mmCIF file with all atom_site columns, C-alpha atoms in Angstrom:
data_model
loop_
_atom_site.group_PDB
_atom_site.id
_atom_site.type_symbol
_atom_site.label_atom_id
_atom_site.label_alt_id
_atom_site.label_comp_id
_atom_site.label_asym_id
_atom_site.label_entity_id
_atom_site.label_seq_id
_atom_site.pdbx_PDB_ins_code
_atom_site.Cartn_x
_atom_site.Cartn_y
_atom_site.Cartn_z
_atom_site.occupancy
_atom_site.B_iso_or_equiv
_atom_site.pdbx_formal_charge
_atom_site.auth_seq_id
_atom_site.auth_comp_id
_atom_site.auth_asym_id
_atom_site.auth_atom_id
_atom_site.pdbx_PDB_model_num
ATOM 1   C CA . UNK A 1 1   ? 93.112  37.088 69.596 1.00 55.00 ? 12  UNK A CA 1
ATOM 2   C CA . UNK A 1 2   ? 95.020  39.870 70.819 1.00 67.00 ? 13  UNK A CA 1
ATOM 3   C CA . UNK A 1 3   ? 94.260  43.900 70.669 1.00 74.00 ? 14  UNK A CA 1
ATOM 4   C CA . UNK A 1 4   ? 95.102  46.866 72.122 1.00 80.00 ? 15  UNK A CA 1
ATOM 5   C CA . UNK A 1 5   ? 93.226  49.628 74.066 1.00 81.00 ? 16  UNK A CA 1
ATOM 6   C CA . UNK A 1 6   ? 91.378  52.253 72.730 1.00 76.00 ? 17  UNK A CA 1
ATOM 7   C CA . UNK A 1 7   ? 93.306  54.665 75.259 1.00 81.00 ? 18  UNK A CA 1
ATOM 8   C CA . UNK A 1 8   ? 96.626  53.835 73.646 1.00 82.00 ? 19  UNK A CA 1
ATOM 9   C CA . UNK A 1 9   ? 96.021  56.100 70.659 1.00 77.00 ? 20  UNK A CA 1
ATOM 10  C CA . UNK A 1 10  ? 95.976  58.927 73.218 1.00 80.00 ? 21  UNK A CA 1
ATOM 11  C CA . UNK A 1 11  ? 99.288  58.115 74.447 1.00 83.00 ? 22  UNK A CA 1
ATOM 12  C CA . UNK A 1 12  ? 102.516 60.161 72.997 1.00 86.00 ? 23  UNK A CA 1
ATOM 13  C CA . UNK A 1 13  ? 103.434 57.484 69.680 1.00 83.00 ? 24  UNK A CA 1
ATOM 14  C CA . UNK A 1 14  ? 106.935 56.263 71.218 1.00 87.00 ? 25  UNK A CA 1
ATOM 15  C CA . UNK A 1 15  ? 104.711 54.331 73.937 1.00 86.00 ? 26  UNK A CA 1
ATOM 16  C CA . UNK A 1 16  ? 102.140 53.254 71.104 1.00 86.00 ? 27  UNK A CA 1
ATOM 17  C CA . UNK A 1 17  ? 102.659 48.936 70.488 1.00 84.00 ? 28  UNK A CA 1
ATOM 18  C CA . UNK A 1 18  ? 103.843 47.378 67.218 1.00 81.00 ? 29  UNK A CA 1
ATOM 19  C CA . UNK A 1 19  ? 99.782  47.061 66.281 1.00 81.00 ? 30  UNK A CA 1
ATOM 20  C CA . UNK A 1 20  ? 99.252  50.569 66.662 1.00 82.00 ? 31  UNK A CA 1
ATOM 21  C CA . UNK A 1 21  ? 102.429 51.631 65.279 1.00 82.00 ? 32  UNK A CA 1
ATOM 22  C CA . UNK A 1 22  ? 101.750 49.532 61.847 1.00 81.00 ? 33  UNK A CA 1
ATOM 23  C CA . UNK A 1 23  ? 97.823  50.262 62.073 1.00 79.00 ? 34  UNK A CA 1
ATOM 24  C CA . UNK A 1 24  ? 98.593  54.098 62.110 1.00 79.00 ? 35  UNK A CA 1
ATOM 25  C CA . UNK A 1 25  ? 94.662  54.895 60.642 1.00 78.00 ? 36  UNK A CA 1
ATOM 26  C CA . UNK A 1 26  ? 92.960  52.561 62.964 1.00 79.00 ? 37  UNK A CA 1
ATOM 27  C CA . UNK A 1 27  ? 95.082  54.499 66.018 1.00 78.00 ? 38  UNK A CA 1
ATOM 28  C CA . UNK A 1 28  ? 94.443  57.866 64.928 1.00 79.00 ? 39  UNK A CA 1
ATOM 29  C CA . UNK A 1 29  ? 92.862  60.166 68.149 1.00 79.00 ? 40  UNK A CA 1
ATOM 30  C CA . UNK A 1 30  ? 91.507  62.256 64.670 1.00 80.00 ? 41  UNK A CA 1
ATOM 31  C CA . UNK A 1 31  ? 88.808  60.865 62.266 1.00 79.00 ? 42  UNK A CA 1
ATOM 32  C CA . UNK A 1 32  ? 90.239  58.967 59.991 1.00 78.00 ? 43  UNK A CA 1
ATOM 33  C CA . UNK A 1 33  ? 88.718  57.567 56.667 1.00 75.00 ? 44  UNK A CA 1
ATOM 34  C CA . UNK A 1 34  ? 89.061  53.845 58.782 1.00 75.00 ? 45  UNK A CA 1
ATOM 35  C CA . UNK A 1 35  ? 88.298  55.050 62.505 1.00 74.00 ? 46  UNK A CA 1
ATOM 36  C CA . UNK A 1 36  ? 85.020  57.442 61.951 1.00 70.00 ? 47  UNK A CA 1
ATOM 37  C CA . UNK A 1 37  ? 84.392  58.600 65.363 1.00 74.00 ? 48  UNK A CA 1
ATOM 38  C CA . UNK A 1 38  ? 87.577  58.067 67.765 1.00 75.00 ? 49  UNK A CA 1
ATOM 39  C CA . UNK A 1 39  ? 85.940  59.087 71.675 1.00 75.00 ? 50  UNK A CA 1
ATOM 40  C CA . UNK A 1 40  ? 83.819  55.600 70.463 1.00 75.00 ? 51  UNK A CA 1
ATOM 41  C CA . UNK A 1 41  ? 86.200  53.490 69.276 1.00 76.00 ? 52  UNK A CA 1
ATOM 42  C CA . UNK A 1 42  ? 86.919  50.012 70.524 1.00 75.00 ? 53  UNK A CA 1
ATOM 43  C CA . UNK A 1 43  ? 90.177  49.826 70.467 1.00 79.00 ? 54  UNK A CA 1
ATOM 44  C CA . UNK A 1 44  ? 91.907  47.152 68.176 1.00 85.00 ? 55  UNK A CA 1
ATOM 45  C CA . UNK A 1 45  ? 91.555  43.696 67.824 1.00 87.00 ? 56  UNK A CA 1
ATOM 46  C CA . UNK A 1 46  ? 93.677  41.286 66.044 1.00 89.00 ? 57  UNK A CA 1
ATOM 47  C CA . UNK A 1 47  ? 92.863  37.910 65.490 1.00 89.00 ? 58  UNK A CA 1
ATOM 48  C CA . UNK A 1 48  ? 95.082  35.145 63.808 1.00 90.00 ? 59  UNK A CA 1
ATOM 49  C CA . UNK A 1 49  ? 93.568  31.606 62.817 1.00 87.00 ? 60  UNK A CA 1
ATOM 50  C CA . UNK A 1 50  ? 94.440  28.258 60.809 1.00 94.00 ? 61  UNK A CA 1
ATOM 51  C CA . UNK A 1 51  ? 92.564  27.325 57.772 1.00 95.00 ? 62  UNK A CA 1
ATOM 52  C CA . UNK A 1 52  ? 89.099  26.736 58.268 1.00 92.00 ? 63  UNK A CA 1
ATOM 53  C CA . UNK A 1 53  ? 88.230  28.596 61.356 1.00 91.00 ? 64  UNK A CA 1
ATOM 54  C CA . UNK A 1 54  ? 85.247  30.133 61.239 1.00 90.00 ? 65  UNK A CA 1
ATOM 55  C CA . UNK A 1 55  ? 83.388  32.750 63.169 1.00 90.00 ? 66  UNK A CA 1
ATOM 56  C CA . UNK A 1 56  ? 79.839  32.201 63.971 1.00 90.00 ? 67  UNK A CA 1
ATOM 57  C CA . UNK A 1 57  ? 77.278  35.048 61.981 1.00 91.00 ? 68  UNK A CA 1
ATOM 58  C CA . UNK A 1 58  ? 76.705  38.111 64.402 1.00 92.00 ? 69  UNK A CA 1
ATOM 59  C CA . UNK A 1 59  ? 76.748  41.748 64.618 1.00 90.00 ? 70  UNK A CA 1
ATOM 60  C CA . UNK A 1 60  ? 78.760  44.420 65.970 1.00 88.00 ? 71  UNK A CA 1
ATOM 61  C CA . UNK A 1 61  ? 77.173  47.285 66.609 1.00 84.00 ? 72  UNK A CA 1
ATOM 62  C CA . UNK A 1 62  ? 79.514  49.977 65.261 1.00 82.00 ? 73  UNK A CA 1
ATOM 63  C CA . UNK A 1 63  ? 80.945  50.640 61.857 1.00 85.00 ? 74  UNK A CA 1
ATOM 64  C CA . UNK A 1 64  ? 83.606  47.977 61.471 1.00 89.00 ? 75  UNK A CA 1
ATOM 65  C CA . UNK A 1 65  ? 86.987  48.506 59.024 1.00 91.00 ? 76  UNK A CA 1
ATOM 66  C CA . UNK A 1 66  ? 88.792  44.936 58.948 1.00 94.00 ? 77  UNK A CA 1
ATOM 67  C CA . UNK A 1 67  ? 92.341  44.822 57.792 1.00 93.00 ? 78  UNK A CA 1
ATOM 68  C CA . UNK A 1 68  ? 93.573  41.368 56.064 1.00 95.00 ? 79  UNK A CA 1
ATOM 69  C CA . UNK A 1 69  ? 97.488  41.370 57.214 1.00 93.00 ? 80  UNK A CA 1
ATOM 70  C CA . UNK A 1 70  ? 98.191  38.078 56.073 1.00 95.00 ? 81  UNK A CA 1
ATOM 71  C CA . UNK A 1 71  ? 96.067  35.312 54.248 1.00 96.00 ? 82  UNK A CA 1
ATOM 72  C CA . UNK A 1 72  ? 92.507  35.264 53.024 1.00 97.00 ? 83  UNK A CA 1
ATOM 73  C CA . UNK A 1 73  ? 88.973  34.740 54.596 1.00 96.00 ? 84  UNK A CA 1
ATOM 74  C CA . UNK A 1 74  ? 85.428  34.799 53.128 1.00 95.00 ? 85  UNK A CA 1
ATOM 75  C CA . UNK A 1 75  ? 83.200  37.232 54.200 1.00 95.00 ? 86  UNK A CA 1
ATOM 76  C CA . UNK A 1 76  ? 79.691  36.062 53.917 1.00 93.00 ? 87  UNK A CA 1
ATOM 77  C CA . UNK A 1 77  ? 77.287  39.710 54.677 1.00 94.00 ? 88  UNK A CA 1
ATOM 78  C CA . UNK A 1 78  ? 74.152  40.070 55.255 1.00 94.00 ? 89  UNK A CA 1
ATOM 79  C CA . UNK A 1 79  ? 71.635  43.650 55.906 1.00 95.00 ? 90  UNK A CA 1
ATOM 80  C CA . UNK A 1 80  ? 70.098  44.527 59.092 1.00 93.00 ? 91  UNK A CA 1
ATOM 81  C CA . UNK A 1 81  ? 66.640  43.302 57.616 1.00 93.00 ? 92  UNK A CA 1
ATOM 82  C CA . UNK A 1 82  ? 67.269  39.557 57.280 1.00 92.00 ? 93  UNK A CA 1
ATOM 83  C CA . UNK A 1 83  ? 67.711  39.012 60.846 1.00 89.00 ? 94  UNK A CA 1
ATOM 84  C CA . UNK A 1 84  ? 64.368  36.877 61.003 1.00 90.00 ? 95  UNK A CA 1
ATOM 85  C CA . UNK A 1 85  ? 66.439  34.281 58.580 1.00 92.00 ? 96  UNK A CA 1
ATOM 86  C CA . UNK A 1 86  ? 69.479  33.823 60.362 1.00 91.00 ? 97  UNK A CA 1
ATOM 87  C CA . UNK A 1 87  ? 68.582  32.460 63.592 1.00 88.00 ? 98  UNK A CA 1
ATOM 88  C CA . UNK A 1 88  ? 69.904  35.510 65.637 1.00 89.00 ? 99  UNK A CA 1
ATOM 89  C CA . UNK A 1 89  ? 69.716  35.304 69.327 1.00 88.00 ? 100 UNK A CA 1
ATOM 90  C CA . UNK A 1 90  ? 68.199  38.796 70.395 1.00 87.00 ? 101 UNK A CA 1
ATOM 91  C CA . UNK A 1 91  ? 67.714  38.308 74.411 1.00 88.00 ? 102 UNK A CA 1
ATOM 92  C CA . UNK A 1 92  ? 70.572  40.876 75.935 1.00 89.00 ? 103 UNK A CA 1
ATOM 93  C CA . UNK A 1 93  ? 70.320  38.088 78.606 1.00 92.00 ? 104 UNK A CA 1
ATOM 94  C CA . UNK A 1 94  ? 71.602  34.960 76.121 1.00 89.00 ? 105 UNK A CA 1
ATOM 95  C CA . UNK A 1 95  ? 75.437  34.196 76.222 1.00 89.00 ? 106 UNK A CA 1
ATOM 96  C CA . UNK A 1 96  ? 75.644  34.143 72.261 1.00 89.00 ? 107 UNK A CA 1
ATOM 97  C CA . UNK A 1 97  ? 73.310  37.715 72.225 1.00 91.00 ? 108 UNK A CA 1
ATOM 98  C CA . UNK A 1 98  ? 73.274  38.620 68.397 1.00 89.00 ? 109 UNK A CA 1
ATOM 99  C CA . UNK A 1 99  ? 74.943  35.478 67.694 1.00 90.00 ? 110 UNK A CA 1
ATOM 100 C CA . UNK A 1 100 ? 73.278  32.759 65.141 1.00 89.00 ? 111 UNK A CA 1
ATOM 101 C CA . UNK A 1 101 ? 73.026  29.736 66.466 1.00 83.00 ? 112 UNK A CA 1
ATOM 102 C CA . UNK A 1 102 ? 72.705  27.921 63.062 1.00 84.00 ? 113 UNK A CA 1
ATOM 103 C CA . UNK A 1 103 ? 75.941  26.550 61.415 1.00 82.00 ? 114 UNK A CA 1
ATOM 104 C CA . UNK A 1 104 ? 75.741  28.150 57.844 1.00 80.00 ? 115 UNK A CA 1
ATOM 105 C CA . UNK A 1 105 ? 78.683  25.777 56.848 1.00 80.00 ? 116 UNK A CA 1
ATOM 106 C CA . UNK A 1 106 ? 75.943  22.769 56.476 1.00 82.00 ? 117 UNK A CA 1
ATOM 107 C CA . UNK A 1 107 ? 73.653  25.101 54.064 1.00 82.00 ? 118 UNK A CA 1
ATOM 108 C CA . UNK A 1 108 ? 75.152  23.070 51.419 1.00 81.00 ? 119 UNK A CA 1
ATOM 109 C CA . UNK A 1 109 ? 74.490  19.339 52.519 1.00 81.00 ? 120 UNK A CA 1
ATOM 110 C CA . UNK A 1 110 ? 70.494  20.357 52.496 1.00 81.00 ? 121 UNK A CA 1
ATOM 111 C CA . UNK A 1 111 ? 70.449  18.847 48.712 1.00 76.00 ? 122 UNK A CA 1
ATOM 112 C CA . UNK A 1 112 ? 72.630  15.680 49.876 1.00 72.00 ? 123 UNK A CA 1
ATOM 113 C CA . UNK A 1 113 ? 70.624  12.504 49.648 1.00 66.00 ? 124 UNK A CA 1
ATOM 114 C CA . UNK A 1 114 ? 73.678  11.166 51.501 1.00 60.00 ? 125 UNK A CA 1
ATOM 115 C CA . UNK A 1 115 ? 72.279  9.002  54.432 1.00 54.00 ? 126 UNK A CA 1
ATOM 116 C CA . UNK A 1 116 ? 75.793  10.167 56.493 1.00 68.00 ? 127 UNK A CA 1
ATOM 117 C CA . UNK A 1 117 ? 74.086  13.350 56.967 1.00 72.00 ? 128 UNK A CA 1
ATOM 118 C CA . UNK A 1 118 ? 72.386  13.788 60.338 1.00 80.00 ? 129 UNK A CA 1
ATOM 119 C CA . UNK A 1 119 ? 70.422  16.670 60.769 1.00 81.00 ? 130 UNK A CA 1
ATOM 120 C CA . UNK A 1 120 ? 67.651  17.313 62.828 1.00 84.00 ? 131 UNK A CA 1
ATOM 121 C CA . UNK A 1 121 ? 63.953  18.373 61.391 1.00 87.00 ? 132 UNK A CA 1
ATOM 122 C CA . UNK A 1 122 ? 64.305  22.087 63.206 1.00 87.00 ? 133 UNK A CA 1
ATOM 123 C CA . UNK A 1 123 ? 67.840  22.706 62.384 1.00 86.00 ? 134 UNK A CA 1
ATOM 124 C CA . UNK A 1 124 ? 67.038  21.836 58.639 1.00 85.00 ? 135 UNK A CA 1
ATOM 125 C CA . UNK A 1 125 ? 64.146  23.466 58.465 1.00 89.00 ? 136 UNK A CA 1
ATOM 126 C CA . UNK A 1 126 ? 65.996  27.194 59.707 1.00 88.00 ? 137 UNK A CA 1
ATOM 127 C CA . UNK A 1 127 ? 68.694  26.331 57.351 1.00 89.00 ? 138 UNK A CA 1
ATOM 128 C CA . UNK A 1 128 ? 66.631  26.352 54.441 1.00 88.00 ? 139 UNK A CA 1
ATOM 129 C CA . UNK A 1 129 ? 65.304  29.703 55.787 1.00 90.00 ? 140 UNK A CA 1
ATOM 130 C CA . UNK A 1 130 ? 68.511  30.632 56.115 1.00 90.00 ? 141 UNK A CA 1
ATOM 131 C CA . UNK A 1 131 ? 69.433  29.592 52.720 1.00 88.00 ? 142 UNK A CA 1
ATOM 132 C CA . UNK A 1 132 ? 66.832  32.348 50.972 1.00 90.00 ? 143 UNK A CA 1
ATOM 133 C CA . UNK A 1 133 ? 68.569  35.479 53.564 1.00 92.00 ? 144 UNK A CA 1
ATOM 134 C CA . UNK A 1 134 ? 69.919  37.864 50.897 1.00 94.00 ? 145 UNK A CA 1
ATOM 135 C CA . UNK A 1 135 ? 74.076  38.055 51.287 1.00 92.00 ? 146 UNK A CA 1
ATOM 136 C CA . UNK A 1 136 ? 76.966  39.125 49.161 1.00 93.00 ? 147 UNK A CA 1
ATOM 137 C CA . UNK A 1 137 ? 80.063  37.244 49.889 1.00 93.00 ? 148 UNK A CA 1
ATOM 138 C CA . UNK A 1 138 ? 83.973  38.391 49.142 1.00 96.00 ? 149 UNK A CA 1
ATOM 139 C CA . UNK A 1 139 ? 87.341  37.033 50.248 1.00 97.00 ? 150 UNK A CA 1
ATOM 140 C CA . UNK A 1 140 ? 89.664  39.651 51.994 1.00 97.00 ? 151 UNK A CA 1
ATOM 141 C CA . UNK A 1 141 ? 93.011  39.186 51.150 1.00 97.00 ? 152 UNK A CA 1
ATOM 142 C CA . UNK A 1 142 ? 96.532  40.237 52.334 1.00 95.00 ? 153 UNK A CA 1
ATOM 143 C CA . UNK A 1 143 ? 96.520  43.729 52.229 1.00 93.00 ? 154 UNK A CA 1
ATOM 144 C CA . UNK A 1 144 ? 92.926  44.682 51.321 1.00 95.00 ? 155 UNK A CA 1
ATOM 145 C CA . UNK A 1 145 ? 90.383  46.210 53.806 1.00 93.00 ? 156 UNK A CA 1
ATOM 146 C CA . UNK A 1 146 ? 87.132  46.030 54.312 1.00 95.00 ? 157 UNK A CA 1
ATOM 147 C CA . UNK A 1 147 ? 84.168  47.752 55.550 1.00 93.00 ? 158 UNK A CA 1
ATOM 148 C CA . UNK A 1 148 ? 81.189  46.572 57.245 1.00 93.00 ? 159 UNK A CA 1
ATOM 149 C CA . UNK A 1 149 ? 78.381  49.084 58.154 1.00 90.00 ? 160 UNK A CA 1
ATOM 150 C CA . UNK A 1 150 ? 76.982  48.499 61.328 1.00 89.00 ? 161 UNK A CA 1
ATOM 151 C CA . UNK A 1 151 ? 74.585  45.886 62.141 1.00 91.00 ? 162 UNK A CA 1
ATOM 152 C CA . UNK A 1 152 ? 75.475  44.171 59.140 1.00 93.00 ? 163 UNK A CA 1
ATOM 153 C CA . UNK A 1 153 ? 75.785  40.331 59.878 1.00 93.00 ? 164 UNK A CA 1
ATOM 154 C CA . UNK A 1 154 ? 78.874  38.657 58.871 1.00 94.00 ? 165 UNK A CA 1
ATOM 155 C CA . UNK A 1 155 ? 79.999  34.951 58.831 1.00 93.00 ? 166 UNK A CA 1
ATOM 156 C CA . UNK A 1 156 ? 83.754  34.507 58.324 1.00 94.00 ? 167 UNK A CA 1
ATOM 157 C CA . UNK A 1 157 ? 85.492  31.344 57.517 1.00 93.00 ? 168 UNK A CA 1
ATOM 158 C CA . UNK A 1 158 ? 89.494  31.391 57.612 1.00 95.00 ? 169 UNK A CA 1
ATOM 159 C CA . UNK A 1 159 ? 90.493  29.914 53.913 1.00 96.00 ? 170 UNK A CA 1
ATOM 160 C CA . UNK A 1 160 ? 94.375  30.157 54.992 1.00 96.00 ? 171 UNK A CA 1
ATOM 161 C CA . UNK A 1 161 ? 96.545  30.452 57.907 1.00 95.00 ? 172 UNK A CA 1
ATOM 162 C CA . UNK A 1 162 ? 95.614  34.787 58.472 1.00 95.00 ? 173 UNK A CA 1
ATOM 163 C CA . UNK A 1 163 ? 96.058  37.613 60.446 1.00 93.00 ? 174 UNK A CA 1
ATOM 164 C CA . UNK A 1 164 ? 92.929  40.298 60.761 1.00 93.00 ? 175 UNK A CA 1
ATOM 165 C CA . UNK A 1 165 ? 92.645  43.481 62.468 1.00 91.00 ? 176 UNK A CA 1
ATOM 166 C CA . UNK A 1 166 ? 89.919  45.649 62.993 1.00 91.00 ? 177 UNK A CA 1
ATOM 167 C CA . UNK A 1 167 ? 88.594  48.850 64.525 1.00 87.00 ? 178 UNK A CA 1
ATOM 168 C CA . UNK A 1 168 ? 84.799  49.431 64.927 1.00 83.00 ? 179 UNK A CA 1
ATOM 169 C CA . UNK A 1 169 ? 83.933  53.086 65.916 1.00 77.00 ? 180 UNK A CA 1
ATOM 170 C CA . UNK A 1 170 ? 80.829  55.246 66.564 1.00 68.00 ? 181 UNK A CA 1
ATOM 171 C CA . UNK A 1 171 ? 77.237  53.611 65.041 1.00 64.00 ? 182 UNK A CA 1
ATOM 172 C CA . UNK A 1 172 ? 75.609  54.597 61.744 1.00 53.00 ? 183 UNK A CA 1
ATOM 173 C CA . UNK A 1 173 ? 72.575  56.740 61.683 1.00 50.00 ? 184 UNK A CA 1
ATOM 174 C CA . UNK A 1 174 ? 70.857  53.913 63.822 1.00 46.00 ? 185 UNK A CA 1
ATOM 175 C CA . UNK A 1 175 ? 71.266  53.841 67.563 1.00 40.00 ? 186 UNK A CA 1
ATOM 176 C CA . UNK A 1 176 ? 70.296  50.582 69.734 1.00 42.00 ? 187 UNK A CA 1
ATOM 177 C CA . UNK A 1 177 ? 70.664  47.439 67.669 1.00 42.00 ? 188 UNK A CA 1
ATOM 178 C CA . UNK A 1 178 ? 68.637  45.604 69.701 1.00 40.00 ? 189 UNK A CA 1
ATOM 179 C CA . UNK A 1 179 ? 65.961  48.221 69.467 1.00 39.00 ? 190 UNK A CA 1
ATOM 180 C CA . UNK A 1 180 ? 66.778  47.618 65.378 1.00 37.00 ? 191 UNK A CA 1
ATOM 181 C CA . UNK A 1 181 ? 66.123  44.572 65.773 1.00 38.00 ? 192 UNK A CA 1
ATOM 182 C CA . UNK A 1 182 ? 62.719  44.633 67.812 1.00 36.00 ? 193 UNK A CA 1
ATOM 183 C CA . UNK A 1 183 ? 61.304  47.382 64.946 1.00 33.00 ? 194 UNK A CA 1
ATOM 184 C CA . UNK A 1 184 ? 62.154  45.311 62.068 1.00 36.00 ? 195 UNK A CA 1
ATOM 185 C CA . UNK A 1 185 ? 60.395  42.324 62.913 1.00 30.00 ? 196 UNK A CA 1
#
């Protein structure tokens, strides 16, 4: 993972890195169709993975533009409102805060009768809970963009050696995702 500062973009463009330079929209200090709100963005963050790396479900709290540079990965989304399904940890306090802890890639081996499976009662009991969460899943490619709202969950697996970059910037109409959260269930 590497990124760059959100104070870069208010630097003169000479001093700007190769990631800013090449992600001109995502470095704007002006709203941009990709960064919506720049005094709250996060600066950028690249991250570049082997096939089959996969990033846990979660949330980020503001609007969130991904751009594939190279290679594919699956997007697996979720709304706000199936939180209760996904195992989310909501204590501020927990290291993996709005984090799953359930590993979505096993969802599949529920229907095995294959004795090699070991899975514990609780774990396969949330994953068939998990397995009824409505989602939408689509594979970025080289190239493409795309956008996830805010507090939308997403679980990412890497489908080729890639290289991502995103910006996440201001919050939709909603403002404390934990409060979000709290209210919904």
């Amino acid at each position: 993972q590497s990124g760059v500062d959100r104070e870069e973009r208010l630097q003169k463009y000479k001093h700007w890195t190769f990631v800013s330079r090449d992600l001109p929209s995502f470095s704007s200090p002006d709203p941009t169709f990709f960064g919506f709100n720049p005094p709250e963005q996060k600066g950028i963050q690249c991250r570049f993975g082997e096939r089959g790396v996969t990033a846990a479900t979660h949330y980020d709290g503001g609007r969130n533009m991904i751009a594939m540079v190279k290679g594919a990965k699956r997007y697996i989304l979720s709304p706000p409102n199936a939180c209760s399904k996904l195992g989310i940890v909501t204590s501020r306090k927990h290291p993996s805060f709005r984090h799953s802890m359930l590993n979505f890639g096993r969802i599949p081996l529920l229907h095995k009768d294959d004795a090699g499976v070991e899975m514990s009662d609780r774990e396969r009991e949330w994953l068939h809970i998990a397995a009824d969460a409505p989602t939408l899943s689509t594979v970025l490619k080289s190239g493409e963009v795309l956008y996830v709202p805010s507090h939308w969950f997403h679980y990412i697996v890497s489908l080729q050696k890639s290289a991502q970059c995103n910006t996440r910037s201001g919050v939709s109409f909603l403002s404390s995702s934990y409060n979000i959260l709290r209210l919904r269930f």
